CSV table of C-alpha atoms in Angstrom, one decimal:
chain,number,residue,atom,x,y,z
A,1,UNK,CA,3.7,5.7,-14.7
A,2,UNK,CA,0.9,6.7,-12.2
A,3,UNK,CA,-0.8,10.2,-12.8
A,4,UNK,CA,-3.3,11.7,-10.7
A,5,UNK,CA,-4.9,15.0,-13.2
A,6,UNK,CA,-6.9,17.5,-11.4
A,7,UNK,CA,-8.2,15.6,-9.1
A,8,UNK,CA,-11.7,17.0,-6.7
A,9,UNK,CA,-13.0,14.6,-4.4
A,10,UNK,CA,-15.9,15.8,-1.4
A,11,UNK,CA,-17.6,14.4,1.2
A,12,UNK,CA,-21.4,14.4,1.9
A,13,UNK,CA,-21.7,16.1,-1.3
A,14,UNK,CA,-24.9,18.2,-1.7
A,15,UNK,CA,-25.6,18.2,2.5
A,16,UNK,CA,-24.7,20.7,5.1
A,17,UNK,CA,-22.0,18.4,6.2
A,18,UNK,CA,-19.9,18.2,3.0
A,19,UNK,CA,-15.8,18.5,2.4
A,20,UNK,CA,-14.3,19.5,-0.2
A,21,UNK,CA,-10.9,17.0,-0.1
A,22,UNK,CA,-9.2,17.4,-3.0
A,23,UNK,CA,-9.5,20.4,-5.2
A,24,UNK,CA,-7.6,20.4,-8.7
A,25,UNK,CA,-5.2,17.6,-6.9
A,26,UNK,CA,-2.8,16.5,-9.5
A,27,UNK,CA,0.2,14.1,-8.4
A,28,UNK,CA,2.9,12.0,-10.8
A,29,UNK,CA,4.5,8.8,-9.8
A,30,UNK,CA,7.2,7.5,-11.9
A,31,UNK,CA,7.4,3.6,-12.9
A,32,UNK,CA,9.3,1.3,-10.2
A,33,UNK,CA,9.3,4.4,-7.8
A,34,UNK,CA,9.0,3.9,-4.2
A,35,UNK,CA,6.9,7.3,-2.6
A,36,UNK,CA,6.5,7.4,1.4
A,37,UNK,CA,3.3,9.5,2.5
A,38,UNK,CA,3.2,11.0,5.8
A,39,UNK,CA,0.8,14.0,7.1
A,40,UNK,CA,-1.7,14.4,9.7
A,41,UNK,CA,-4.9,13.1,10.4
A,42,UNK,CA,-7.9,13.7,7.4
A,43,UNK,CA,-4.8,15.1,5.1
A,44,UNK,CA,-5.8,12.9,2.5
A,45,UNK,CA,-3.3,10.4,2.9
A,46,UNK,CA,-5.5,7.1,2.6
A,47,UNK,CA,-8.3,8.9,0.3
A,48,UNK,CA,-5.3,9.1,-2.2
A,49,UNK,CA,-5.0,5.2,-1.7
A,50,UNK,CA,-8.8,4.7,-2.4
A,51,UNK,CA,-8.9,6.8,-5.1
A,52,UNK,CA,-6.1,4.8,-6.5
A,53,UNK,CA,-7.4,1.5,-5.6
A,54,UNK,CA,-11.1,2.6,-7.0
A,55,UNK,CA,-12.9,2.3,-4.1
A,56,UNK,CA,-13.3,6.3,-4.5
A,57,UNK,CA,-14.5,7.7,-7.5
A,58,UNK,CA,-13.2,11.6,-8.2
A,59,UNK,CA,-15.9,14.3,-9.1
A,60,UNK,CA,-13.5,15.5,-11.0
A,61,UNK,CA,-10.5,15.0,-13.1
A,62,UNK,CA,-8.5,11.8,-14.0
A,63,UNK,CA,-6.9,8.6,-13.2
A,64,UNK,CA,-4.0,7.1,-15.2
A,65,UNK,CA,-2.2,4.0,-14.9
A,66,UNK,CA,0.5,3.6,-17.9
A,67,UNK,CA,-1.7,6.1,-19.8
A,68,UNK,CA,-5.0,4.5,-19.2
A,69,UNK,CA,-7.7,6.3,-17.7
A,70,UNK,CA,-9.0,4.0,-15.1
A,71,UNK,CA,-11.1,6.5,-13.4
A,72,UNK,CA,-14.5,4.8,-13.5
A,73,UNK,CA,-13.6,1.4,-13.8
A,74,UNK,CA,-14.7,-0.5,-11.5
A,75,UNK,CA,-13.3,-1.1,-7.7
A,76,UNK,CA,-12.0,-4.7,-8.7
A,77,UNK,CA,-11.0,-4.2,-12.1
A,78,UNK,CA,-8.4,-2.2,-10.7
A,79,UNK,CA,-6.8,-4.9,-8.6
A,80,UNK,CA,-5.9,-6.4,-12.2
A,81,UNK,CA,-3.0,-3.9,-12.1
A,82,UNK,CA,-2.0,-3.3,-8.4
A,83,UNK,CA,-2.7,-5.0,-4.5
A,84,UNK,CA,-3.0,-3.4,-1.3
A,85,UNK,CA,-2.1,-4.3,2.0
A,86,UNK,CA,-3.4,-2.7,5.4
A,87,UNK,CA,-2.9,-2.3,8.5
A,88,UNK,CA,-5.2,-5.0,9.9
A,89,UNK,CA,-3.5,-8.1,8.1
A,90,UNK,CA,-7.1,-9.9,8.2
A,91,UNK,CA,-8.3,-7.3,5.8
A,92,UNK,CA,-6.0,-9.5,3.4
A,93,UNK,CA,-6.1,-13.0,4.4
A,94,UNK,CA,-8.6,-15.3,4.7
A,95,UNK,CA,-8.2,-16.3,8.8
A,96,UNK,CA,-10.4,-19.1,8.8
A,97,UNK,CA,-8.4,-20.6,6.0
A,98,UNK,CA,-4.9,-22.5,6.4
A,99,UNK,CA,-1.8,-20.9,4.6
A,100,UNK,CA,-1.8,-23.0,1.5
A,101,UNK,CA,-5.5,-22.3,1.1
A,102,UNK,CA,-4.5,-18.4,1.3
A,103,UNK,CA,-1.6,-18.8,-1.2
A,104,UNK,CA,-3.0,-20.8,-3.6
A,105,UNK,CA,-6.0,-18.4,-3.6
A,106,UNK,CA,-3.8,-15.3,-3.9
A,107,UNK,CA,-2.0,-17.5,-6.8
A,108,UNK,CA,-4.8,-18.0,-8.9
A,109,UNK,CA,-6.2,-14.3,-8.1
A,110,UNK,CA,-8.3,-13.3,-11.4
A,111,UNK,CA,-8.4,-17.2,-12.7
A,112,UNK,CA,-10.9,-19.6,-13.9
A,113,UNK,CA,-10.9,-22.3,-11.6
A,114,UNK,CA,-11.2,-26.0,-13.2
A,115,UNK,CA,-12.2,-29.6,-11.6
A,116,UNK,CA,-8.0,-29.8,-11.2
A,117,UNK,CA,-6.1,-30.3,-7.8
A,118,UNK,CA,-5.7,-26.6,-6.8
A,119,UNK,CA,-1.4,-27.1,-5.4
A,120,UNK,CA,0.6,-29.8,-6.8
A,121,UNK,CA,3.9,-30.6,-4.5
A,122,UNK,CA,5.7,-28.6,-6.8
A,123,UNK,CA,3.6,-25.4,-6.1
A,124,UNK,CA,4.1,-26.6,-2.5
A,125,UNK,CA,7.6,-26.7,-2.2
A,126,UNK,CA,7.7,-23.1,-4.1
A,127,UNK,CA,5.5,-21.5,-1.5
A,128,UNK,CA,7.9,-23.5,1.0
A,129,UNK,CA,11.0,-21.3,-0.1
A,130,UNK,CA,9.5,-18.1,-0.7
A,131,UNK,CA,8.0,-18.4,2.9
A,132,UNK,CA,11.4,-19.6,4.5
A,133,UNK,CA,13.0,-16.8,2.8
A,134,UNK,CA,11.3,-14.2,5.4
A,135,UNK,CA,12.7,-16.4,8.2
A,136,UNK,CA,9.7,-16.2,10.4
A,137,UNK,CA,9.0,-20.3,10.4
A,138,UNK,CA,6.1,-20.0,7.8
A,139,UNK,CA,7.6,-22.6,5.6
A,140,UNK,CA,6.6,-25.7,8.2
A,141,UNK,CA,3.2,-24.1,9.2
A,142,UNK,CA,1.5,-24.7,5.9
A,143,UNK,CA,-1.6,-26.6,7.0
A,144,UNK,CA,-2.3,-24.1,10.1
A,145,UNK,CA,-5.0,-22.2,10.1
A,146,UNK,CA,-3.7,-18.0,9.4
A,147,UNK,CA,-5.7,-16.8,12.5
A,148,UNK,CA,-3.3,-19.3,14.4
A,149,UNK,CA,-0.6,-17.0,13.4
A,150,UNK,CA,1.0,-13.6,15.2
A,151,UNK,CA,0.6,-10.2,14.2
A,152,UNK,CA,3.9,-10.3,12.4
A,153,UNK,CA,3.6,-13.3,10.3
A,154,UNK,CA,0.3,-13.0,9.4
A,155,UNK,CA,1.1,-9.1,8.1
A,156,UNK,CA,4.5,-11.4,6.2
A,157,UNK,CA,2.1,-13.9,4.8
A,158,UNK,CA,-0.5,-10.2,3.5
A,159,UNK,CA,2.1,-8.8,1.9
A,160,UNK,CA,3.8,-12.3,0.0
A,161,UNK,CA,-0.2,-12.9,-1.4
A,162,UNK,CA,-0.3,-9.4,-2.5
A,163,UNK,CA,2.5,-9.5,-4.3
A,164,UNK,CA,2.5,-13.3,-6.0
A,165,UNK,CA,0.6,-12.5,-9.3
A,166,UNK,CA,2.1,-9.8,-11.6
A,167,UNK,CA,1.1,-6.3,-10.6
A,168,UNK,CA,2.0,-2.9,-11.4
A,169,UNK,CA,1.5,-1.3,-8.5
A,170,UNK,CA,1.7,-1.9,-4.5
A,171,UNK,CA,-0.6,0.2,-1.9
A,172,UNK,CA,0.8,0.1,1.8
A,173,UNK,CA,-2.1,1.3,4.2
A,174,UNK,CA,-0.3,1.6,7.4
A,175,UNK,CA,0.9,-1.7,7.1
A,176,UNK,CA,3.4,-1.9,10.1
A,177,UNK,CA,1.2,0.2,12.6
A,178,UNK,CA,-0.4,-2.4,14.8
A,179,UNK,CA,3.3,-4.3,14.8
A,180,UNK,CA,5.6,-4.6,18.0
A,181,UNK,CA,9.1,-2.2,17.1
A,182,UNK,CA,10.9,-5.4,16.0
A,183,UNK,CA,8.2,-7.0,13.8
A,184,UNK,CA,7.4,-3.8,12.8
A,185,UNK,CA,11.3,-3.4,11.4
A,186,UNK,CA,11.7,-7.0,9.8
A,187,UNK,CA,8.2,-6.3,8.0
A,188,UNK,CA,9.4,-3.1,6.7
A,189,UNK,CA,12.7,-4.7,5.3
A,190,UNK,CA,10.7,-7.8,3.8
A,191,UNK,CA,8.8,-5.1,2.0
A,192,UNK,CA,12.0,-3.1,0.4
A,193,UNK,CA,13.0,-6.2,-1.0
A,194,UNK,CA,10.0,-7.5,-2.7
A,195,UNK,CA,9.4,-3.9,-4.2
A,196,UNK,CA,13.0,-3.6,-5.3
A,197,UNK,CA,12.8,-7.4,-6.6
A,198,UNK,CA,9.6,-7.5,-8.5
A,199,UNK,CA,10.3,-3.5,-9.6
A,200,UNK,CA,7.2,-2.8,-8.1
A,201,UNK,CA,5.8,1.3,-8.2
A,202,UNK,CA,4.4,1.4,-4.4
A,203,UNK,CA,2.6,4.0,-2.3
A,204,UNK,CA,3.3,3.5,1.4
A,205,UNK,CA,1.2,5.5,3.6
A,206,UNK,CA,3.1,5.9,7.1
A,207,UNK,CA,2.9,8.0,10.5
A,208,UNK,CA,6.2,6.7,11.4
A,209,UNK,CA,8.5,9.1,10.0
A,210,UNK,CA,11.9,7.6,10.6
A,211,UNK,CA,10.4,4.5,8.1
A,212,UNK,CA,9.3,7.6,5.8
A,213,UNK,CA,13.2,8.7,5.8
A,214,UNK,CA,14.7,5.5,5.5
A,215,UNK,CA,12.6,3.7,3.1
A,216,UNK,CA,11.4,4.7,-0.7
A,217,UNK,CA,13.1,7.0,-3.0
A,218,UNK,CA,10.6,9.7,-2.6
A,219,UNK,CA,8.6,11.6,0.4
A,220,UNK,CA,5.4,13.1,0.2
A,221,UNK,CA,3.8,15.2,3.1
A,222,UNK,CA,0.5,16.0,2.7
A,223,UNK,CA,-2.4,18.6,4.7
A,224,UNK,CA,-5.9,19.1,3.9
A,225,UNK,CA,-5.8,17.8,0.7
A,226,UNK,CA,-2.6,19.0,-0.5
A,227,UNK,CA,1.2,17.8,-0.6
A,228,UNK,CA,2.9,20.5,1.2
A,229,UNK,CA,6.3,18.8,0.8
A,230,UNK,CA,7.4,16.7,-2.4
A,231,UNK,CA,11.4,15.4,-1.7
A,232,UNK,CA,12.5,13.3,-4.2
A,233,UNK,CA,16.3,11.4,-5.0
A,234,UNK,CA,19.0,13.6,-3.3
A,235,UNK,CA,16.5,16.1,-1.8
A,236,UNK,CA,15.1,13.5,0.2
A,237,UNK,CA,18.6,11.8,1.2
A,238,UNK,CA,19.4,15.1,2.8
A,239,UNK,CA,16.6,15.2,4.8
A,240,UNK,CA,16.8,14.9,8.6
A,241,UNK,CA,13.6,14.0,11.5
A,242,UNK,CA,13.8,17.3,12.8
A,243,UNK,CA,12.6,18.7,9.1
A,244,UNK,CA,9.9,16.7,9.2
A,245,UNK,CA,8.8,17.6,13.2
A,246,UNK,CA,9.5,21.3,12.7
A,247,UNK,CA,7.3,20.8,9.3
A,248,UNK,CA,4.5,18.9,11.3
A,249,UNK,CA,4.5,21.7,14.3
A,250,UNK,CA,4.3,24.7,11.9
A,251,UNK,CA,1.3,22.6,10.0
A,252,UNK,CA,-0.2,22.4,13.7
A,253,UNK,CA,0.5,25.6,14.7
A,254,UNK,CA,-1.7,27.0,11.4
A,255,UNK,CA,-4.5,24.4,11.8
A,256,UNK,CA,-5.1,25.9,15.6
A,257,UNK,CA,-2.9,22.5,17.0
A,258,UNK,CA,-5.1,20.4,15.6
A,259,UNK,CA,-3.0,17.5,14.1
């Protein structure tokens, strides 16, 4: 389980400039659940995901992960227990590197490494069938260099290295945005079935709403900090577009049509 407890995070603290984020922002997230976060822009959407992640620190309140308080460990001690993929697919790959280098690093993520030969055939032909399982051609591109690769597959190739060691948790930072429709799609289904699979607990931040409503078990919508909308199970089977749009123009209607 995933628990956000009171929660106050601000900005510029202690200057003229400073925001108060969060206030007294709590938020529970049951084990293997899938949550779809949508709201408008500086709703707090991706400050959740780097509070979660550790790369934010709360002033306030507490951070649980299966009952332990990881609120001030630090950034990459947290990454023991969960992975996050973005929306720029170079934020987590290694471009410069082929795509057995990539794999075998994500592989041995949090290793020692030895004097040893770092992929033996076997570990070869593994990453060979788990990449031909996504049908984009990955499996016979193995020695290319990632930054040879398109948008799609390398954002494929992000989200198999995330997910390759055992984790707890999965963060998805806009992970389809910068995708054509189609990729955009087949990315989107790749990543249903490796949460459902590996009974992964994921966050998936979002501004397409129509992924919000079809994917995940759970949506959140959130606005200056706080979730204005929680639909979870049947509540959120039963919801429709237009809930969300006339949700969205009433939030913009109050902000003075800023969103």
């Amino acid at each position: 389980m995933l628990e956000l407890r009171h929660i106050d995070l601000s900005y510029n603290r202690g200057t003229p400039n400073e925001v108060q984020l969060f206030e007294d922002f709590t938020l529970k997230v049951e084990s293997g659940q899938f949550v779809s976060i949508v709201g408008s822009n500086g709703s707090g959407k991706t400050s959740l995901l780097n509070l979660l992640s550790g790369r934010f620190r709360p002033q306030k309140g507490e951070i649980l992960i299966d009952g332990e308080d990881v609120t001030k460990q630090a950034e990459h001690l947290h990454y023991r227990s969960l992975s996050r993929v973005f929306q720029d697919p170079s934020a987590g790959t290694s471009p410069s590197l082929t795509l057995l280098q990539n794999l075998a690093l994500a592989e041995h993520k949090g290793q020692r490494y030895g004097l040893r030969p770092g992929v033996s055939r076997e570990r070869m032909d593994d990453y060979r069938s788990q990449l031909a399982a996504f049908g984009l051609g990955l499996e016979n591109r193995l020695n290319d260099k990632v930054i040879t690769l398109s948008g799609g597959q390398r954002q494929a190739v992000a989200l198999l290295m995330a997910t390759m060691t055992p984790i707890k948790i999965l963060l998805l930072d806009e992970h389809t945005a910068a995708l054509d429709p189609k990729t955009a799609e087949a990315i989107m289904q790749l990543t249903h079935q490796i949460i459902r699979e590996k009974k992964l607990t994921a966050l998936m931040v979002t501004h397409n709403l129509r992924y919000s409503l079809r994917y995940g078990d759970r949506i959140l919508m959130m606005h200056g900090g706080k979730i204005l909308l929680d639909a979870n199970g049947e509540a959120k089977k039963v919801l429709q577009l237009d809930d969300l749009l006339s949700r969205f123009y009433a939030i913009s209607i109050e902000a003075g049509n800023s969103i």
